[in-house]
Coordinates of C-alpha atoms in Angstrom, one line a residue:
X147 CA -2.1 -19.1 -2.7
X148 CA -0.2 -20.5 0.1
X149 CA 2.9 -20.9 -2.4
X150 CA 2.9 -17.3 -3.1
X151 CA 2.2 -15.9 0.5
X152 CA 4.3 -13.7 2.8
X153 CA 6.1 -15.0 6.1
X154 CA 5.9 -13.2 8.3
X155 CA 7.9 -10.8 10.4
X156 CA 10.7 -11.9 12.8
X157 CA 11.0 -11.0 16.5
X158 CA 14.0 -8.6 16.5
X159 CA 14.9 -9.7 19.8
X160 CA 14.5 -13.6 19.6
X161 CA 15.1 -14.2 16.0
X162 CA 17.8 -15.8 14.5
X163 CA 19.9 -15.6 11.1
X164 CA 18.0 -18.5 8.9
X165 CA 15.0 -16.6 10.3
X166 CA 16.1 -13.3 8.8
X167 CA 17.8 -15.2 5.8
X168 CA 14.2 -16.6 5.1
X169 CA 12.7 -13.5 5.4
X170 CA 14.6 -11.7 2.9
X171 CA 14.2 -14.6 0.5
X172 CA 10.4 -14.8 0.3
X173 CA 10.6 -10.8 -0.3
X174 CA 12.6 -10.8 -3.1
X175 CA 11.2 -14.0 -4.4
X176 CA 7.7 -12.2 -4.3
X177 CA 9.4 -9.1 -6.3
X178 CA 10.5 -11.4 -9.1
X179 CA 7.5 -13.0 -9.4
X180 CA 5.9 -10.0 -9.9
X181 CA 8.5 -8.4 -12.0
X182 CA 8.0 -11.9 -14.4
X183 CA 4.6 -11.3 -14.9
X184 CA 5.4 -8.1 -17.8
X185 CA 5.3 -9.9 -21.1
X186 CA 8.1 -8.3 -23.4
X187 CA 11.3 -5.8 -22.8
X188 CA 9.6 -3.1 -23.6
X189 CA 6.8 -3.1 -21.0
X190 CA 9.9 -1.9 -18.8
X191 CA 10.1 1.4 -20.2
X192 CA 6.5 2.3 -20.0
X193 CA 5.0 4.0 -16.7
X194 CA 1.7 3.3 -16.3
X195 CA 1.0 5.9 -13.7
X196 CA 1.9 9.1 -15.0
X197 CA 2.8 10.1 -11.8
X198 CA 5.2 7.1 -10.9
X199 CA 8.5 6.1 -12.8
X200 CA 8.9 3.8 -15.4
X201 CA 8.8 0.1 -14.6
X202 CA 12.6 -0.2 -15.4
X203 CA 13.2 2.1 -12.1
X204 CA 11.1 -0.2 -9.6
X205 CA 13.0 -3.5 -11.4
X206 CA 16.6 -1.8 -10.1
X207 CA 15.0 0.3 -7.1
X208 CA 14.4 -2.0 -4.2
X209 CA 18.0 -3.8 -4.8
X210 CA 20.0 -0.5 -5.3
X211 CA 18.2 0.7 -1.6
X212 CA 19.6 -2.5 0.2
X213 CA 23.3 -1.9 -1.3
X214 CA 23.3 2.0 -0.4
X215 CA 22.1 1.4 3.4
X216 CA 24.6 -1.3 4.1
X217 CA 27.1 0.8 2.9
X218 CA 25.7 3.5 4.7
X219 CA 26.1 0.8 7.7
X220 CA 29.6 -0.3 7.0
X221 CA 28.0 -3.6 6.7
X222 CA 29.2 -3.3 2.9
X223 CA 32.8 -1.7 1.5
X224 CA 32.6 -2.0 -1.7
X225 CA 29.6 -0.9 -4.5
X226 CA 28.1 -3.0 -7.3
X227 CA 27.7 -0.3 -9.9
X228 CA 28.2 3.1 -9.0
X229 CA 25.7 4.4 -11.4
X230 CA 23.4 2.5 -11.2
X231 CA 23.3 3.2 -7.4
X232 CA 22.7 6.7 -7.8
X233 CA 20.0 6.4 -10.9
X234 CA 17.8 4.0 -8.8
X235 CA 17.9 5.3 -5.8
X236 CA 15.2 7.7 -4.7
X237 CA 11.6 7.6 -6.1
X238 CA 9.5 10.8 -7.0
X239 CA 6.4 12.2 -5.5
X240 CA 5.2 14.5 -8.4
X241 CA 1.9 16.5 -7.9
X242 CA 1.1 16.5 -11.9
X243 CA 2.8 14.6 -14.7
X244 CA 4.9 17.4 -16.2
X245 CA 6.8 17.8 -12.8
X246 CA 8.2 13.9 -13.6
X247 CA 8.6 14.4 -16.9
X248 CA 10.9 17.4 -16.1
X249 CA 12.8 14.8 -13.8
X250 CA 13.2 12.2 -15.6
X251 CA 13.8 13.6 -19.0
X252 CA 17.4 13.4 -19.4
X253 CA 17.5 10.0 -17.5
X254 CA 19.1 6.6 -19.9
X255 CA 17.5 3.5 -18.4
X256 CA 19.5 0.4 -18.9
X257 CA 19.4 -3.0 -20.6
X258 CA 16.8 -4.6 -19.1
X259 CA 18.7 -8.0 -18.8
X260 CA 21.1 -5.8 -17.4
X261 CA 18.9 -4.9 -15.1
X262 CA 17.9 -8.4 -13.9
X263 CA 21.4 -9.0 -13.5
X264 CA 22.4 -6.0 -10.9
X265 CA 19.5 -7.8 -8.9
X266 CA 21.2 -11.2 -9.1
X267 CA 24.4 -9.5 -8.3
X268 CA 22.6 -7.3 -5.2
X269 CA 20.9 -10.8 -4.1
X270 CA 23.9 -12.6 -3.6
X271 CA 25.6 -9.4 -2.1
X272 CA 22.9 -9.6 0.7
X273 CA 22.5 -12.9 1.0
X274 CA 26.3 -13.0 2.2
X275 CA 26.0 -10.3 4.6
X276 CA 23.7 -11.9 6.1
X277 CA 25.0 -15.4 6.6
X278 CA 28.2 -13.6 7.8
X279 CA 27.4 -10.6 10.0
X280 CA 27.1 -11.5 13.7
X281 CA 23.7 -11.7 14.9
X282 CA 23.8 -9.4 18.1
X283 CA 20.7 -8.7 19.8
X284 CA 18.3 -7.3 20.1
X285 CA 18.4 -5.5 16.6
X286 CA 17.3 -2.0 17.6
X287 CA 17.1 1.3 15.4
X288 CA 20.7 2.0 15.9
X289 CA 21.9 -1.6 15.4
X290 CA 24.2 -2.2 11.9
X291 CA 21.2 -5.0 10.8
X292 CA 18.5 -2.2 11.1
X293 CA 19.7 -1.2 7.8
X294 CA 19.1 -4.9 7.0
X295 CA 15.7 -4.9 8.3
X296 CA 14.7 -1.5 6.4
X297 CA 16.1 -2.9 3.3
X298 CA 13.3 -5.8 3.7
X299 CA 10.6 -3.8 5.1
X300 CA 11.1 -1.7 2.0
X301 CA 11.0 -3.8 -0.7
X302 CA 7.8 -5.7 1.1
X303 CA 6.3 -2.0 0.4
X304 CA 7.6 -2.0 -3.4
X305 CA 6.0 -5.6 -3.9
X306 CA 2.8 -4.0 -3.2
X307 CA 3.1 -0.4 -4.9
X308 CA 4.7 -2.3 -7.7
X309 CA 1.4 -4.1 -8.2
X310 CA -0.7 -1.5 -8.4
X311 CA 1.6 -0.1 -11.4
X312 CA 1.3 -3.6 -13.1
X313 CA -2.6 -3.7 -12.6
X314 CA -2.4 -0.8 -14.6
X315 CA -0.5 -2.3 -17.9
X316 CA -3.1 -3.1 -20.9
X317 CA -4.0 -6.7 -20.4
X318 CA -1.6 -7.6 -22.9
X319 CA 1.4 -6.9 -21.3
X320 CA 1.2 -8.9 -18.5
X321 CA 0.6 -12.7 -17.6
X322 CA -1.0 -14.1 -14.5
X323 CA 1.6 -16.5 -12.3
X324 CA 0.9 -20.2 -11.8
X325 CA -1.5 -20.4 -8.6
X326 CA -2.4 -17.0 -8.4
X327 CA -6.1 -17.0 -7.2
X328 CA -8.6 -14.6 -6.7
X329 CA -11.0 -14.1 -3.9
X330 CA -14.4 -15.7 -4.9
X331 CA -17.6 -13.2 -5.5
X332 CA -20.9 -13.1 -5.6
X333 CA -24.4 -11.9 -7.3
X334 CA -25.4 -9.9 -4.5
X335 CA -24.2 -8.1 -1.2
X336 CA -25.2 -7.4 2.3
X337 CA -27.3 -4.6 3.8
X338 CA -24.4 -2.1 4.3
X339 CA -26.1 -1.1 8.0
X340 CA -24.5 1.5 10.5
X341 CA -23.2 0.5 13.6
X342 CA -22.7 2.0 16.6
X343 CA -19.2 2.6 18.0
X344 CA -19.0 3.3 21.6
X345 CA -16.7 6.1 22.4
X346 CA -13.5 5.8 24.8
X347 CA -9.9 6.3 24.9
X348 CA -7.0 5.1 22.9
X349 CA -3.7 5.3 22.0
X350 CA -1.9 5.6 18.8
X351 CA 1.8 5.0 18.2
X352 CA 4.6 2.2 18.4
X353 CA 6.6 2.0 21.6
X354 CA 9.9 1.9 21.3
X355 CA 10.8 -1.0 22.3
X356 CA 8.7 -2.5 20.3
X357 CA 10.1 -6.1 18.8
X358 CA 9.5 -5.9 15.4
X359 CA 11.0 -3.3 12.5
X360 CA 8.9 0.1 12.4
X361 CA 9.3 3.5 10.6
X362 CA 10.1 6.2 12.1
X363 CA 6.3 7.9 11.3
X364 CA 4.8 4.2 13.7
X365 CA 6.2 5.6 16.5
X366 CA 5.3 8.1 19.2
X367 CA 2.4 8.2 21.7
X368 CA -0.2 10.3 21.3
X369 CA -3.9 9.6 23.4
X370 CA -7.4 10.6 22.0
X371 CA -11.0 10.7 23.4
X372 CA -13.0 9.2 20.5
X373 CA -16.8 10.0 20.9
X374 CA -19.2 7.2 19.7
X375 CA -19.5 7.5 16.4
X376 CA -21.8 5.1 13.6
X377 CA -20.0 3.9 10.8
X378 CA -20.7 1.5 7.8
X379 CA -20.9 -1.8 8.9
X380 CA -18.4 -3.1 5.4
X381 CA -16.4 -1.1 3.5
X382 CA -18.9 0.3 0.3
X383 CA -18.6 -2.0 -2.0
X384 CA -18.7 -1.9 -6.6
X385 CA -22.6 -2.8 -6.0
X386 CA -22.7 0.2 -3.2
X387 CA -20.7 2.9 -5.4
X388 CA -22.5 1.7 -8.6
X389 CA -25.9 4.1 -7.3
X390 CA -22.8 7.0 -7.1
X391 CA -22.3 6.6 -10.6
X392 CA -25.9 6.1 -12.0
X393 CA -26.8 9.0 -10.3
X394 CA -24.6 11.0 -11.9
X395 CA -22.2 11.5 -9.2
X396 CA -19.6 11.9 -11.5
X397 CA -21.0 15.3 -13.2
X398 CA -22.4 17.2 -10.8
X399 CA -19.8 19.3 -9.1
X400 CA -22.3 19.8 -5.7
X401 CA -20.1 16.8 -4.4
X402 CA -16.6 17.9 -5.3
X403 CA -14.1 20.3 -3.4
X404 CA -12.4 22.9 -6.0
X405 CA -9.2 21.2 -5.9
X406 CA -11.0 17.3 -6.3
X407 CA -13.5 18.8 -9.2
X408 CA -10.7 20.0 -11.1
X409 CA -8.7 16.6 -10.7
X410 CA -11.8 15.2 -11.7
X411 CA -12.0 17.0 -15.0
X412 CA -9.0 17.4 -16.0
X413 CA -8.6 13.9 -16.4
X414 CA -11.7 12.9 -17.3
X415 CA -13.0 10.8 -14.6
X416 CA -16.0 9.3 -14.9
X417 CA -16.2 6.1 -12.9
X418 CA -13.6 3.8 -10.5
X419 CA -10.4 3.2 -12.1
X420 CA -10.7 -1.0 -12.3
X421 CA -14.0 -1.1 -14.2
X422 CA -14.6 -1.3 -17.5
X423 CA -17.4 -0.1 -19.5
X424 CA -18.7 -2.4 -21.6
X425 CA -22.2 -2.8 -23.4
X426 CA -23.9 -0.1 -21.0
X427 CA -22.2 -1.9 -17.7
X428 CA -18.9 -2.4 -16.3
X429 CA -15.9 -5.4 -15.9
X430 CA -13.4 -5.4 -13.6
X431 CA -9.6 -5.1 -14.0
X432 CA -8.3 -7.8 -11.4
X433 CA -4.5 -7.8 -11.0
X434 CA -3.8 -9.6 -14.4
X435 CA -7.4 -10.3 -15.9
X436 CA -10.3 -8.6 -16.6
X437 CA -13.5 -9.9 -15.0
X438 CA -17.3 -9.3 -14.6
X439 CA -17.4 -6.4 -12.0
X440 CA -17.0 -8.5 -8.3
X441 CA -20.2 -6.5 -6.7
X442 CA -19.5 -7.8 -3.2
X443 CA -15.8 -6.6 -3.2
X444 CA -14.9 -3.3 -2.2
X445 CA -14.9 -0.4 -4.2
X446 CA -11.7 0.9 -4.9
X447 CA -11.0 4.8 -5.4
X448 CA -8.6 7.3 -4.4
X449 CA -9.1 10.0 -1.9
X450 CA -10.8 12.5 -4.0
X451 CA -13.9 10.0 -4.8
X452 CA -14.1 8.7 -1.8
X453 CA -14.7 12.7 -0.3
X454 CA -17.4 12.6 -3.3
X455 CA -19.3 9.5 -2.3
X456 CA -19.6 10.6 1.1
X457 CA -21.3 14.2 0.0
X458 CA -23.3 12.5 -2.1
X459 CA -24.6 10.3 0.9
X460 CA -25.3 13.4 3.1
X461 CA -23.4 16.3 4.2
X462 CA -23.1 14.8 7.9
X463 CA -21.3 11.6 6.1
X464 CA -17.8 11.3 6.3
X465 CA -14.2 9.8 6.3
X466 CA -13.4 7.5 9.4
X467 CA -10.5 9.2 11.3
X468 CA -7.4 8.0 12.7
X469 CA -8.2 7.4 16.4
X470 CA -11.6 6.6 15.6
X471 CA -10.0 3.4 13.3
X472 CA -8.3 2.9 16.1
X473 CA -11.3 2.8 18.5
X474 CA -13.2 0.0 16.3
X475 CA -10.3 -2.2 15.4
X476 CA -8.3 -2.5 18.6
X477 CA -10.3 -1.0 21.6
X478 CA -10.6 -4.7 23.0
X479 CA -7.0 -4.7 23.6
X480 CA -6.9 -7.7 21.3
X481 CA -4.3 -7.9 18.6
X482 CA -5.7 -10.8 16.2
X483 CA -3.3 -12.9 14.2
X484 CA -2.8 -11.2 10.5
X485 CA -3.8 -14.9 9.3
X486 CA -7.5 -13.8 10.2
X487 CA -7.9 -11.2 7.6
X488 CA -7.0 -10.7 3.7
X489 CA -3.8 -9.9 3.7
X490 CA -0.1 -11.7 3.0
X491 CA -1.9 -12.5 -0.5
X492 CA -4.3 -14.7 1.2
X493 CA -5.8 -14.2 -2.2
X494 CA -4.6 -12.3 -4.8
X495 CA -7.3 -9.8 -4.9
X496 CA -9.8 -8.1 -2.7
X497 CA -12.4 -10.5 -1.0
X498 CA -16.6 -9.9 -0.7
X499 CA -16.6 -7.5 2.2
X500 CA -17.4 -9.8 5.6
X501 CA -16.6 -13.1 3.9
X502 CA -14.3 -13.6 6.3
X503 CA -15.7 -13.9 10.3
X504 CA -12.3 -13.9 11.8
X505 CA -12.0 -9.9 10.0
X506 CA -15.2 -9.1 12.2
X507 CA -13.5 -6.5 14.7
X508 CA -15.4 -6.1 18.5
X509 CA -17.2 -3.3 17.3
X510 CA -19.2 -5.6 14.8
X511 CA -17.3 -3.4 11.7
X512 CA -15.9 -5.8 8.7
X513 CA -12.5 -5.8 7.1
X514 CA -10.9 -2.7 9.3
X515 CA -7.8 -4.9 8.5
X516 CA -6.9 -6.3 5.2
X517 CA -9.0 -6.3 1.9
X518 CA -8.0 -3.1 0.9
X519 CA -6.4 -0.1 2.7
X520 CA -8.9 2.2 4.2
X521 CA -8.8 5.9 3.4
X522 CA -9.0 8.5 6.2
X523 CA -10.2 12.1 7.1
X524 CA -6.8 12.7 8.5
X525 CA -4.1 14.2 6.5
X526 CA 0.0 12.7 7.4
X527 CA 1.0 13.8 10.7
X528 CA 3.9 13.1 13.1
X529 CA 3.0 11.7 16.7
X530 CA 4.5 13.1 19.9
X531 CA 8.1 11.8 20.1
X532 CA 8.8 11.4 16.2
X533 CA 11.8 11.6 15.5
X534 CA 13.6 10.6 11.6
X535 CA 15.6 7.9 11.2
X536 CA 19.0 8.7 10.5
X537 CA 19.1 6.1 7.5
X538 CA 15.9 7.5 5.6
X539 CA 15.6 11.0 7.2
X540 CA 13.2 12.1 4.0
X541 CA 11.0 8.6 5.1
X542 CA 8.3 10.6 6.0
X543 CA 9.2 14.2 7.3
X544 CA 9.0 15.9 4.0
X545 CA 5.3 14.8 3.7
X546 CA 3.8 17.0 6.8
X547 CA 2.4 18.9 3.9
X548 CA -1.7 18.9 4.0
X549 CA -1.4 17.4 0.5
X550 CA -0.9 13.7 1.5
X551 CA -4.1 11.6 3.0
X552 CA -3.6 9.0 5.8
X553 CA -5.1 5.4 5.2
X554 CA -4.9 2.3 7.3
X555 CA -5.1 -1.3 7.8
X556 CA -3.5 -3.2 4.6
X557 CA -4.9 -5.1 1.2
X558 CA -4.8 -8.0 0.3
X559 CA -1.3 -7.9 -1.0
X560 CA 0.2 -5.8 2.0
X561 CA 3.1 -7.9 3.8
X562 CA 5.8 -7.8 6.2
X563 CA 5.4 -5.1 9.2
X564 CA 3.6 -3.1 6.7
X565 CA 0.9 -5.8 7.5
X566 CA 1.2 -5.0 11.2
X567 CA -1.3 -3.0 13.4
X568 CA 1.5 0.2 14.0
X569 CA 1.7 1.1 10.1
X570 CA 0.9 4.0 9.0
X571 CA 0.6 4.7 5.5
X572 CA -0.1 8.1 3.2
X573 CA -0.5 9.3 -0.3
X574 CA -1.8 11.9 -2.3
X575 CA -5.4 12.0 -2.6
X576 CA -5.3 11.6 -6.2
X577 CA -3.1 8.6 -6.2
X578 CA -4.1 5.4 -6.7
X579 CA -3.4 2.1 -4.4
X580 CA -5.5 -1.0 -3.3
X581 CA -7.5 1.3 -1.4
X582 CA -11.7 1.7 -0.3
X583 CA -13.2 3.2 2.2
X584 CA -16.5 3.0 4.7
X585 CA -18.5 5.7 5.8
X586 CA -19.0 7.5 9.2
X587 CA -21.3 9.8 10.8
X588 CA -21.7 11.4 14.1
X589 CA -24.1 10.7 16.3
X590 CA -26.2 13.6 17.1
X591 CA -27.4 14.6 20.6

């Protein structure tokens, strides 16, 4: 998919403008692809999540943010549309349905051709600012351009959360781009064996003066003693999860919290979101096709499943944590190019979990990077020295809640810094993303 792929992310203190003007261009290019693939007007207007916004909002969304934080800047004087800068500005967070219903109620969503042609408007709007703004550097979190850079960096994360909303669409609605490919898959998988990982010391957080773009959550310094640990040697994959839901993991509430059993039921859950029963087994919803359930690929779940499997397992058998991640992916002080791993729509899908050698970390554990995101015990949580940025002060502060679940290490369709080894991401555990999970357990003495 090498047509379709993310660049990646300039060196904010070497980089030049064509470099930034060709970073910005492959962003939104990857948005409009995406945004082409909805067949008919009307797919605009439905919200496939019922906890997310209607398409419409995400088509306007990313553009509007670039417009309001050069203004913000002063690298911008004058608006496109006024209104259309304050309806498509901030997203929602909703903890049920109702609450964005409630929100959203009294909304009007535009034309969707008009739509389509704020963004053209926006596009060249930016694109000018760019070729005319003096390139002063380096481009630090109080430099104008950081504005610029956020703008990017945000709409590389709306290419991705975008996509999960379109995977949701009936099959119907949407259409599969020239060259998209998917990972390949086969018949069978690997033992799923635990490894050891040798305890030690690391460090979490994004120095300052770090040269590429971060959030204001990547930052800080904070050190942990990790004890060894065993974890899953892949991620657990459909063929893995698959003995979770013959065994009636599903109905029996033994491996459910209160507040997970009742998500659970209330909606009706009864197996992974992407498959498909059919005929007394499953298919798989890929991005834009349904296919025969991919057994070597990684199961993907929200938080709340992944809790289940894990009780199911044992009740010594849990989430991988934060530093622990940490521990297994980087302890060898080695920072692997993001080519090595499934990311940057390397494919446009998940991947068999340890197709790839060059995502085997020094531990021996597959895929910590890339494939899909990997769910954590740890709930959101500042590091020491966080501090919000003044541009996006409600980035991540407002989220310190207990009720939003770390995960780490990208999917296949992560990009930009997101991509990066400092990115920390969060959502609620009933949410869905391109997200799996592998299992851990302590060693006893």
């Amino acid at each position: 998919m090498n047509n379709l792929q993310s660049t990646h992310p300039p060196k904010l203190d070497s980089c030049d403008r064509q470099v930034i003007l060709d970073y910005f261009e492959n962003a939104w290019q990857l948005e409009d692809m995406l945004m082409k693939t909805l067949i008919e007007e009307d797919t605009f207007y439905l919200n496939p999540d019922p906890l997310r916004n209607p398409l419409i909002f995400y088509l306007g969304h990313s553009a509007v943010f670039y417009i309001n934080k050069l203004i913000s800047v002063e690298l911008l004087e004058k608006r496109i549309n006024p209104d259309y800068e304050i309806l498509f500005e901030i997203g929602v967070d909703p903890e049920v349905a109702e609450e964005l219903n409630q929100a959203i109620a009294h909304l009007e969503w535009p034309q969707v051709a008009q739509t389509w042609e704020y963004r053209k408007q926006a596009y060249i709007v930016i694109s000018e600012v760019i070729k005319t703004t003096p390139i002063t550097l380096p481009i630090h979190p109080t430099h104008p351009l950081w504005a610029l850079m956020m703008g990017i960096e945000h709409q590389r994360i709306h290419i991705e959360t975008s996509s999960m909303l379109i995977r949701q669409l009936p099959i119907e609605r949407v259409k599969r781009p020239q060259n998209w490919q998917y990972a390949p898959f086969n018949g069978y998988t690997a033992q799923n064996e635990m490894i050891q990982v040798m305890g030690g010391v690391v460090k979490l957080g994004k120095a300052f003066n770090d040269p590429t773009y971060g959030w204001d959550i990547d930052y800080g310094d904070r050190t942990v003693e990790v004890d060894s640990f065993l974890a899953s040697k892949y991620l657990i994959t459909n063929a893995d999860f698959s003995y979770f839901v013959k065994a009636g993991g599903y109905e029996n509430q033994a491996y459910w919290d209160e507040e997970s059993w009742h998500w659970k039921t209330e909606n009706n859950i009864q197996y992974p979101k992407f498959w498909i029963p059919q005929n007394g087994s499953y298919k798989y919803r890929a991005m834009f096709d349904e296919i025969g359930l991919p057994l070597d690929w990684p199961v993907e779940v929200n938080h709340y499943e992944a809790m289940a499997y894990c009780c199911w397992q044992s009740k010594d058998t849990r989430l991988i944590s934060e530093a622990e991640y940490h521990l297994a992916t980087y302890s060898s002080g080695l920072v692997e190019d993001v080519d090595n791993y499934n990311v940057n729509l390397k494919f446009g899908s998940p991947s068999p979990v340890g197709m790839l050698e060059t995502a085997k970390s020094y531990s021996g554990l597959y895929d910590l990077r890339g494939n899909v995101w990997e769910h954590l015990s740890d709930n959101l949580n500042p590091l020491p020295g966080y501090k919000p940025h003044f541009l996006y002060e409600d980035n991540s502060a407002i989220f310190f809640d207990n009720k939003h679940q770390m995960m780490l290490g990208g999917c296949w369709i992560t990009n930009g810094t997101e991509a990066l080894k400092y990115y920390r991401n969060w959502f609620r555990p009933n949410f869905y993303q391109h997200a799996g999970f592998r299992i851990v357990q302590d060693i006893k003495q």
